[in-house]
Coordinates of C-alpha atoms in Angstrom, one line a residue:
M143 CA 0.0 -0.1 0.1
V144 CA 1.2 3.5 -0.6
Y145 CA 0.6 6.4 1.3
Y146 CA 0.8 10.0 -0.5
R147 CA 1.8 13.0 1.9
V148 CA -0.6 15.8 1.2
G149 CA -1.0 19.4 2.0
I150 CA 2.3 20.7 1.3
G151 CA 2.2 23.4 -0.8
A152 CA 5.2 24.7 -3.2
G153 CA 5.6 27.6 -0.6
E154 CA 6.1 25.0 2.0
S155 CA 8.5 22.8 -0.1
F156 CA 10.6 25.9 -0.7
A157 CA 10.7 26.7 3.1
V158 CA 12.0 23.2 3.5
L159 CA 14.8 23.2 0.9
Q160 CA 15.7 26.8 2.1
S161 CA 16.1 25.3 5.6
T162 CA 18.1 22.4 4.4
A163 CA 20.4 24.5 2.4
H164 CA 20.7 27.1 5.4
H165 CA 21.9 23.7 7.5
K166 CA 24.2 22.6 5.4
T167 CA 25.9 26.3 5.0
E168 CA 25.7 26.7 8.8
N169 CA 27.5 23.2 8.9
A170 CA 30.0 24.2 6.3
N171 CA 30.6 27.3 8.4
Y172 CA 31.3 25.4 11.5
I173 CA 33.9 23.2 9.9
H174 CA 35.6 26.2 8.3
L175 CA 35.7 27.8 11.6
V176 CA 37.4 24.9 13.4
A177 CA 39.8 24.4 10.5
D178 CA 40.7 28.0 10.7
I179 CA 41.8 28.0 14.5
L180 CA 43.6 24.5 13.9
W181 CA 45.7 25.9 11.4
F182 CA 46.4 28.8 13.1
G183 CA 47.2 26.9 16.5
L184 CA 49.7 25.1 14.3
A185 CA 51.6 28.4 13.9
L186 CA 50.7 30.3 17.2
A187 CA 53.4 28.7 19.0
A188 CA 56.0 30.9 17.0
T189 CA 54.6 34.3 18.7
V190 CA 52.9 33.2 22.1
R191 CA 55.5 30.8 23.1
F192 CA 58.9 31.5 21.8
A193 CA 58.8 35.5 20.7
S194 CA 59.5 36.2 24.4
V195 CA 62.0 33.5 24.4
Y196 CA 63.9 35.0 21.4
A197 CA 63.7 38.4 23.1
I198 CA 65.3 36.9 26.1
R199 CA 68.1 35.1 24.2
L200 CA 68.7 38.9 22.7
D201 CA 69.2 40.0 26.2
A202 CA 65.8 42.1 26.5
T203 CA 65.3 43.8 29.9
S204 CA 62.2 42.8 32.1
F205 CA 60.9 46.2 30.9
E206 CA 61.2 45.5 27.3
L207 CA 59.5 42.0 27.9
G208 CA 56.6 43.9 29.5
L209 CA 56.6 45.9 26.3
L210 CA 56.5 42.8 24.3
S211 CA 53.2 42.2 25.7
A212 CA 52.2 45.6 26.6
L213 CA 52.4 47.6 23.2
P214 CA 50.7 45.0 21.1
G215 CA 47.7 45.4 23.9
L216 CA 47.4 49.3 23.2
F217 CA 47.7 49.0 19.6
M218 CA 45.0 46.3 19.5
L219 CA 43.0 48.8 21.5
I220 CA 43.7 51.6 18.8
G221 CA 42.8 48.8 15.9
T222 CA 39.6 48.0 17.6
L223 CA 38.1 51.7 17.5
L224 CA 38.8 51.8 13.9
T225 CA 36.9 49.0 13.3
G226 CA 33.7 50.8 12.5
W227 CA 35.2 53.2 10.3
W228 CA 36.8 50.3 8.3
R229 CA 33.5 48.3 8.2
R230 CA 31.4 50.9 6.7
H231 CA 33.7 50.7 3.6
F232 CA 32.5 47.2 2.7
T233 CA 29.2 45.7 2.1
A234 CA 29.8 42.2 3.8
S235 CA 32.0 41.0 6.9
P236 CA 34.0 38.6 4.8
N237 CA 35.2 41.4 2.6
A238 CA 35.7 43.6 5.5
M239 CA 37.9 40.8 7.1
F240 CA 40.3 40.2 4.3
L241 CA 43.0 43.0 4.7
P242 CA 43.1 43.4 8.6
S243 CA 43.4 39.2 8.8
M244 CA 46.2 39.2 6.2
G245 CA 47.8 42.3 8.0
F246 CA 47.4 40.8 11.3
R247 CA 48.9 37.2 10.2
L248 CA 52.0 39.6 8.9
V249 CA 53.1 39.0 12.8
F250 CA 54.4 35.4 12.2
L251 CA 56.6 37.1 8.9
L252 CA 58.1 40.2 10.4
P253 CA 60.0 38.6 13.2
A254 CA 61.8 36.5 10.6
L255 CA 63.6 39.5 9.7
T256 CA 64.8 40.2 13.0
P257 CA 68.6 38.5 12.0
L258 CA 69.1 41.1 9.4
M259 CA 68.6 44.1 12.0
P260 CA 71.9 45.4 13.5
Q261 CA 72.4 43.8 16.9
G262 CA 71.6 46.8 19.2
W263 CA 68.1 46.9 17.3
Q264 CA 67.3 43.1 17.3
V265 CA 64.8 43.7 20.4
A266 CA 63.3 46.9 19.3
W267 CA 62.2 45.2 15.9
L268 CA 60.9 42.3 17.6
I269 CA 58.7 44.5 19.3
F270 CA 57.7 46.6 16.6
A271 CA 56.8 43.4 14.6
L272 CA 54.3 42.5 17.3
T273 CA 52.9 46.0 18.0
I274 CA 52.4 47.2 14.4
T275 CA 50.4 44.0 13.4
A276 CA 48.2 44.6 16.5
I277 CA 46.4 47.4 14.9
P278 CA 44.9 44.8 11.9
Q279 CA 44.7 42.3 14.5
G280 CA 42.2 44.7 16.9
I281 CA 39.8 45.6 13.8
A282 CA 40.0 41.6 12.3
G283 CA 39.3 40.4 15.8
T284 CA 36.1 42.5 16.3
L285 CA 35.0 41.8 12.9
F286 CA 35.5 38.1 13.4
V287 CA 33.1 37.7 16.4
V288 CA 30.5 39.4 14.1
L289 CA 31.2 37.2 11.7
M290 CA 30.7 34.2 13.8
R291 CA 27.3 35.6 14.9
E292 CA 26.4 36.1 11.1
G293 CA 27.3 32.3 10.0
I294 CA 26.6 30.1 13.5
S295 CA 23.3 30.4 15.2
D296 CA 23.4 31.5 18.9
E297 CA 22.6 27.9 20.2
R298 CA 25.7 26.4 18.6
L299 CA 28.0 29.6 19.5
P300 CA 29.0 28.1 23.0
Q301 CA 29.7 24.7 21.5
L302 CA 31.6 26.1 18.7
W303 CA 33.8 28.4 21.0
S304 CA 34.4 25.4 23.0
R305 CA 35.7 23.0 19.8
R306 CA 37.8 26.2 18.8
L307 CA 39.5 25.9 21.9
V308 CA 40.0 22.4 21.6
A309 CA 41.4 22.8 17.9
L310 CA 43.5 25.8 19.0
N311 CA 45.2 24.0 21.8
F312 CA 45.8 20.8 20.0
G313 CA 47.6 22.6 17.1
L314 CA 49.6 24.5 19.6
I315 CA 50.6 21.1 21.3
I316 CA 51.9 20.4 18.1
S317 CA 53.8 23.7 17.0
S318 CA 55.2 23.9 20.7
L319 CA 56.9 20.3 20.2
V320 CA 57.9 21.0 16.5
F321 CA 59.1 24.2 17.0
G322 CA 60.8 23.6 20.1
Y323 CA 63.0 20.7 18.7
M324 CA 63.7 22.8 15.7
L325 CA 65.0 25.7 17.7
K326 CA 67.2 22.9 19.9
V327 CA 69.1 21.8 17.0
S328 CA 69.5 24.7 14.7
P329 CA 71.5 28.2 15.2
L330 CA 69.8 30.7 17.4
H331 CA 69.0 33.4 14.3
E332 CA 68.4 30.7 11.8
G333 CA 66.2 28.5 13.9
Y334 CA 63.9 31.6 14.8
A335 CA 63.9 32.8 11.3
L336 CA 62.7 29.2 9.8
M337 CA 60.5 28.9 12.7
F338 CA 58.4 32.4 11.7
L339 CA 58.6 31.5 8.1
V340 CA 57.0 28.1 8.5
A341 CA 54.5 29.6 10.7
F342 CA 53.3 32.2 8.4
V343 CA 52.8 29.5 5.6
L344 CA 50.4 27.6 8.1
V345 CA 48.5 30.8 8.8
M346 CA 47.5 31.5 5.3
V347 CA 45.9 28.3 5.0
S348 CA 44.0 29.5 8.2
Q349 CA 43.3 32.4 6.2
V350 CA 41.7 30.5 3.3
H351 CA 39.0 28.9 5.7
V352 CA 38.3 32.2 7.1
M353 CA 37.5 33.5 3.6
R354 CA 35.0 30.7 3.1
V355 CA 32.7 31.4 6.1
K356 CA 29.5 32.7 4.3
V357 CA 26.8 35.2 6.2
L358 CA 23.5 33.5 6.7
R359 CA 22.1 36.5 8.9
P360 CA 23.6 39.8 8.1
M361 CA 24.0 42.3 11.2
P362 CA 23.4 45.9 10.4
V363 CA 26.4 48.0 9.5
P364 CA 27.3 50.3 12.4
S365 CA 26.5 54.1 11.3
A366 CA 29.7 56.5 12.3
K367 CA 29.9 57.2 15.9
P368 CA 32.2 59.5 17.7
F369 CA 34.0 57.7 20.5
P370 CA 32.1 59.1 23.4
E371 CA 28.8 57.9 21.8
L372 CA 30.4 54.3 21.6
M373 CA 31.0 54.4 25.3
R374 CA 27.4 54.9 26.0
V375 CA 27.3 51.0 25.5
W376 CA 28.6 50.8 29.1
R377 CA 25.3 52.6 30.3
S378 CA 23.9 49.3 30.2
P379 CA 24.4 47.3 33.7
N380 CA 24.7 44.1 31.8
L381 CA 27.6 45.2 29.9
L382 CA 29.2 47.4 32.6
V383 CA 29.8 44.3 34.7
V384 CA 31.3 42.7 31.7
G385 CA 33.8 45.5 31.2
V386 CA 34.6 45.2 34.9
V387 CA 35.1 41.5 34.8
V388 CA 37.1 41.3 31.6
L389 CA 39.4 44.1 32.8
A390 CA 40.0 42.4 36.3
V391 CA 41.0 39.1 34.2
H392 CA 43.2 40.4 31.7
L393 CA 44.7 43.1 33.8
T394 CA 45.7 40.5 36.5
V395 CA 46.6 37.5 34.3
F396 CA 48.8 39.5 32.1
S397 CA 50.5 41.4 35.3
V398 CA 53.1 38.7 35.4
A399 CA 52.6 36.2 32.1
P400 CA 55.5 38.0 30.5
M401 CA 58.0 37.2 33.5
I402 CA 57.3 33.6 33.6
N403 CA 59.4 32.7 30.7
K404 CA 62.2 34.8 32.2
H405 CA 62.0 33.0 35.5
L406 CA 62.0 29.3 34.0
I407 CA 65.1 30.6 31.9
S408 CA 67.1 33.1 34.2
G409 CA 66.0 31.7 37.6
L410 CA 65.7 27.8 36.8
G411 CA 68.0 27.3 33.5
A412 CA 65.3 26.4 31.1
T413 CA 65.9 25.6 27.5
E414 CA 63.7 26.0 24.4
E415 CA 62.8 22.3 24.6
F416 CA 61.7 22.7 28.2
I417 CA 59.7 25.7 27.2
A418 CA 57.9 23.6 24.7
W419 CA 57.3 20.7 27.1
F420 CA 56.1 23.6 29.6
G421 CA 53.7 24.9 26.8
V422 CA 52.4 21.2 26.3
A423 CA 51.7 20.4 29.7
E424 CA 49.6 23.9 29.7
L425 CA 47.9 23.0 26.4
V426 CA 47.1 19.3 27.3
A427 CA 45.4 20.6 30.5
A428 CA 43.7 23.3 28.1
V429 CA 42.4 20.6 25.7
L430 CA 41.1 18.5 28.4
C431 CA 39.2 21.6 29.9
A432 CA 37.6 22.7 26.6
T433 CA 36.0 19.4 26.3
F434 CA 33.8 20.0 29.1
A435 CA 34.1 23.6 30.0
D436 CA 30.8 24.7 28.3
K437 CA 29.1 22.0 30.2
L438 CA 30.7 23.3 33.4
M439 CA 29.7 26.9 32.4
L440 CA 25.8 25.6 32.5
R441 CA 26.2 24.1 35.8
L442 CA 28.1 26.9 37.9
G443 CA 27.3 29.8 35.6
A444 CA 29.6 31.8 33.6
R445 CA 30.4 34.4 36.5
T446 CA 31.2 31.7 39.0
L447 CA 33.2 29.6 36.5
I448 CA 35.2 33.0 35.7
A449 CA 35.7 33.6 39.7
V450 CA 36.6 29.8 40.2
S451 CA 39.0 29.9 37.2
M452 CA 40.8 33.2 38.4
L453 CA 41.6 31.1 41.5
G454 CA 43.3 28.7 39.6
T455 CA 45.3 31.1 37.7
A456 CA 46.6 32.7 41.3
L457 CA 47.7 29.1 42.4
A458 CA 49.5 28.6 39.0
A459 CA 51.6 31.7 40.0
L460 CA 52.0 30.4 43.1
L461 CA 53.4 27.2 41.9
V462 CA 55.5 28.6 39.4
A463 CA 57.1 31.1 42.0
L464 CA 57.9 28.4 44.7
A465 CA 59.0 25.6 42.3
P466 CA 62.4 24.4 43.7
S467 CA 63.2 22.8 40.0
L468 CA 62.1 22.6 36.7
P469 CA 59.8 19.5 36.7
F470 CA 57.7 21.2 39.5
T471 CA 56.8 23.9 37.3
L472 CA 55.0 21.6 35.0
L473 CA 52.3 21.4 37.6
S474 CA 52.0 25.0 37.5
A475 CA 51.4 24.9 33.8
F476 CA 48.7 22.1 33.9
V477 CA 46.7 24.2 36.3
Q478 CA 47.3 27.4 34.3
G479 CA 46.0 25.5 31.3
I480 CA 42.6 24.6 33.0
S481 CA 42.2 27.6 34.7
W482 CA 42.7 30.0 31.6
T483 CA 40.7 27.8 29.1
A484 CA 37.5 27.9 31.4
C485 CA 37.9 31.2 32.3
S486 CA 38.1 31.9 28.2
V487 CA 35.1 30.0 27.8
A488 CA 33.1 31.5 30.4
M489 CA 34.1 35.2 29.4
F490 CA 32.7 34.4 26.0
G491 CA 29.6 33.3 27.5
F492 CA 29.1 36.0 30.0
F493 CA 29.2 38.2 27.2
L494 CA 26.9 36.7 24.8
Q495 CA 24.6 36.4 27.8
R496 CA 24.5 40.0 28.4
T497 CA 24.7 41.4 24.9
S498 CA 21.4 41.7 22.6
N499 CA 21.8 41.4 18.9
H500 CA 21.2 45.3 18.5
Q501 CA 24.4 46.0 20.9
M502 CA 26.5 43.5 19.3
Q503 CA 28.9 45.7 17.0
D504 CA 29.4 48.4 19.3
A505 CA 29.4 46.0 22.4
T506 CA 32.3 43.6 20.7
M507 CA 34.1 46.6 19.8
M508 CA 33.9 47.6 23.6
F509 CA 35.0 44.3 24.7
N510 CA 38.1 44.2 22.7
V511 CA 38.8 47.8 23.8
V512 CA 38.8 46.7 27.4
V513 CA 40.8 43.4 26.7
G514 CA 43.3 45.4 25.0
L515 CA 43.5 48.2 27.8
G516 CA 43.8 45.3 30.5
I517 CA 46.7 43.5 28.5
F518 CA 48.4 46.9 28.0
I519 CA 48.5 47.8 31.7
G520 CA 48.9 44.7 33.2
S521 CA 51.6 43.6 31.0
L522 CA 53.9 46.9 32.3
I523 CA 53.2 45.9 36.1
G524 CA 55.5 42.9 36.1
G525 CA 58.2 44.5 34.1
V526 CA 58.3 47.7 36.1
L527 CA 58.4 45.8 39.2
A528 CA 61.3 43.6 38.1
D529 CA 63.3 46.4 36.8
A530 CA 62.9 48.5 40.0
G531 CA 65.0 45.7 41.9
M532 CA 61.9 43.2 42.8
S533 CA 63.3 39.6 42.2
L534 CA 61.1 37.7 39.8
V535 CA 59.9 35.3 42.4
T536 CA 58.6 38.2 44.2
V537 CA 57.0 39.6 41.2
L538 CA 55.4 36.5 40.5
L539 CA 54.0 36.4 44.4
V540 CA 52.6 39.7 43.6
G541 CA 51.1 38.7 40.5
A542 CA 49.2 35.7 42.6
G543 CA 48.0 38.2 44.9
L544 CA 46.4 40.4 42.3
R545 CA 44.7 37.1 40.7
F546 CA 43.2 36.3 44.0
A547 CA 41.9 39.9 44.3
A548 CA 40.3 39.8 40.8
A549 CA 38.6 36.5 42.0
W550 CA 37.0 38.3 45.0
L551 CA 35.8 41.3 42.8
I552 CA 34.1 39.2 40.2
T553 CA 32.2 37.7 42.9
E554 CA 31.4 40.8 44.3
T555 CA 29.9 42.0 40.9
R556 CA 26.7 40.0 41.8
R557 CA 25.7 43.0 44.1
A558 CA 25.7 45.3 40.9
P559 CA 21.9 46.0 39.6
A560 CA 20.5 43.1 37.5
Y561 CA 19.3 44.0 34.0
V562 CA 16.5 41.9 32.4
E563 CA 17.7 41.7 28.7
Q564 CA 19.7 38.6 28.0
L565 CA 20.8 36.8 24.8
A566 CA 20.6 33.3 25.2
P567 CA 20.5 32.1 29.0
T568 CA 19.9 28.6 28.0
T569 CA 23.0 28.2 26.0
S570 CA 25.5 30.3 28.0
G571 CA 24.2 29.0 31.5
G572 CA 23.5 31.4 34.5
D573 CA 24.8 34.0 36.3

């Protein structure tokens, strides 16, 4: 017996086909966004893990190490403020993304030219290379968050963020080990130049995936706004709390982050090979955490998870400061990997939870401004303290204290007035 389905008109059939095509495009976007960060992670160890080590080998001072993190944070802030002006020159987000994301990826190519500089200018060139590319990074970073919102449904964003962290950390594990071995067996300048060149090739593959993301729900192009008007986004109690939390996290985490490698190398005698394994310990923990961080956020709530994670980063700073030898510092790396990954997932969820669609462009811009400001101020703290004569161990202990204080402050923000409008409380977890 044959049954015929009736009652489906041409309009409904078209809607079904349109829905199917939409779903396929979203799945393709999801794959491209994960592949993008995987290839990027395969290159990222060159800058986040070994650029500061290169500077230390070139006899950079503690203050110069601070500048290596601080100035990119400041220039990223400048780039973020230029995002609206840049976006208005293009009809679609992918078109607007191309040049800034290409410019940002030059951060992997310019340091390869360091050996060509006079010896007295090599540290300065390294700082310049990481700083000047932070302007397009600020633009691309803001546009990229909007592009993800345009290509992926709100319900899948927290999961995508978590999967991207897994892919990023997996790529970082591989690149840390490969680049660490490469630097071990190569002369100083040749090894670092080759590492940066290989990294640049890898991030160009990442660029291809970014440009293949298709827009499914275009968001309005922001109108021209002076900076004081952009600042009005902080009038929302929801977003003001997000700003306080994000600033506290980045200011305190980066207060001693640039000093950790110097303590490992100058204080405990670490080599590039050990720095690689230190990074692997941190990244393995991060990968493990990223697989369940979104579920943990749903259970605890985004803000609570951020506070607990900051306690973990404080413990990590204590462990590395008090470690009697290099093997003991691996425990610190493991704790830091878990804590920072959980904190990153929770901050993104906290931001989404408290940002409506019509606020997204301006709110994302201001979010990145706060991140850049926190990195800039925080990175200078450790370098200034160390150059003032404070021992690296004491600097790390001060940083641990600041992170404990940040955890307390984040908990206290619960007392702030609540704001009813939320984006997706069912996917981002509770408060």
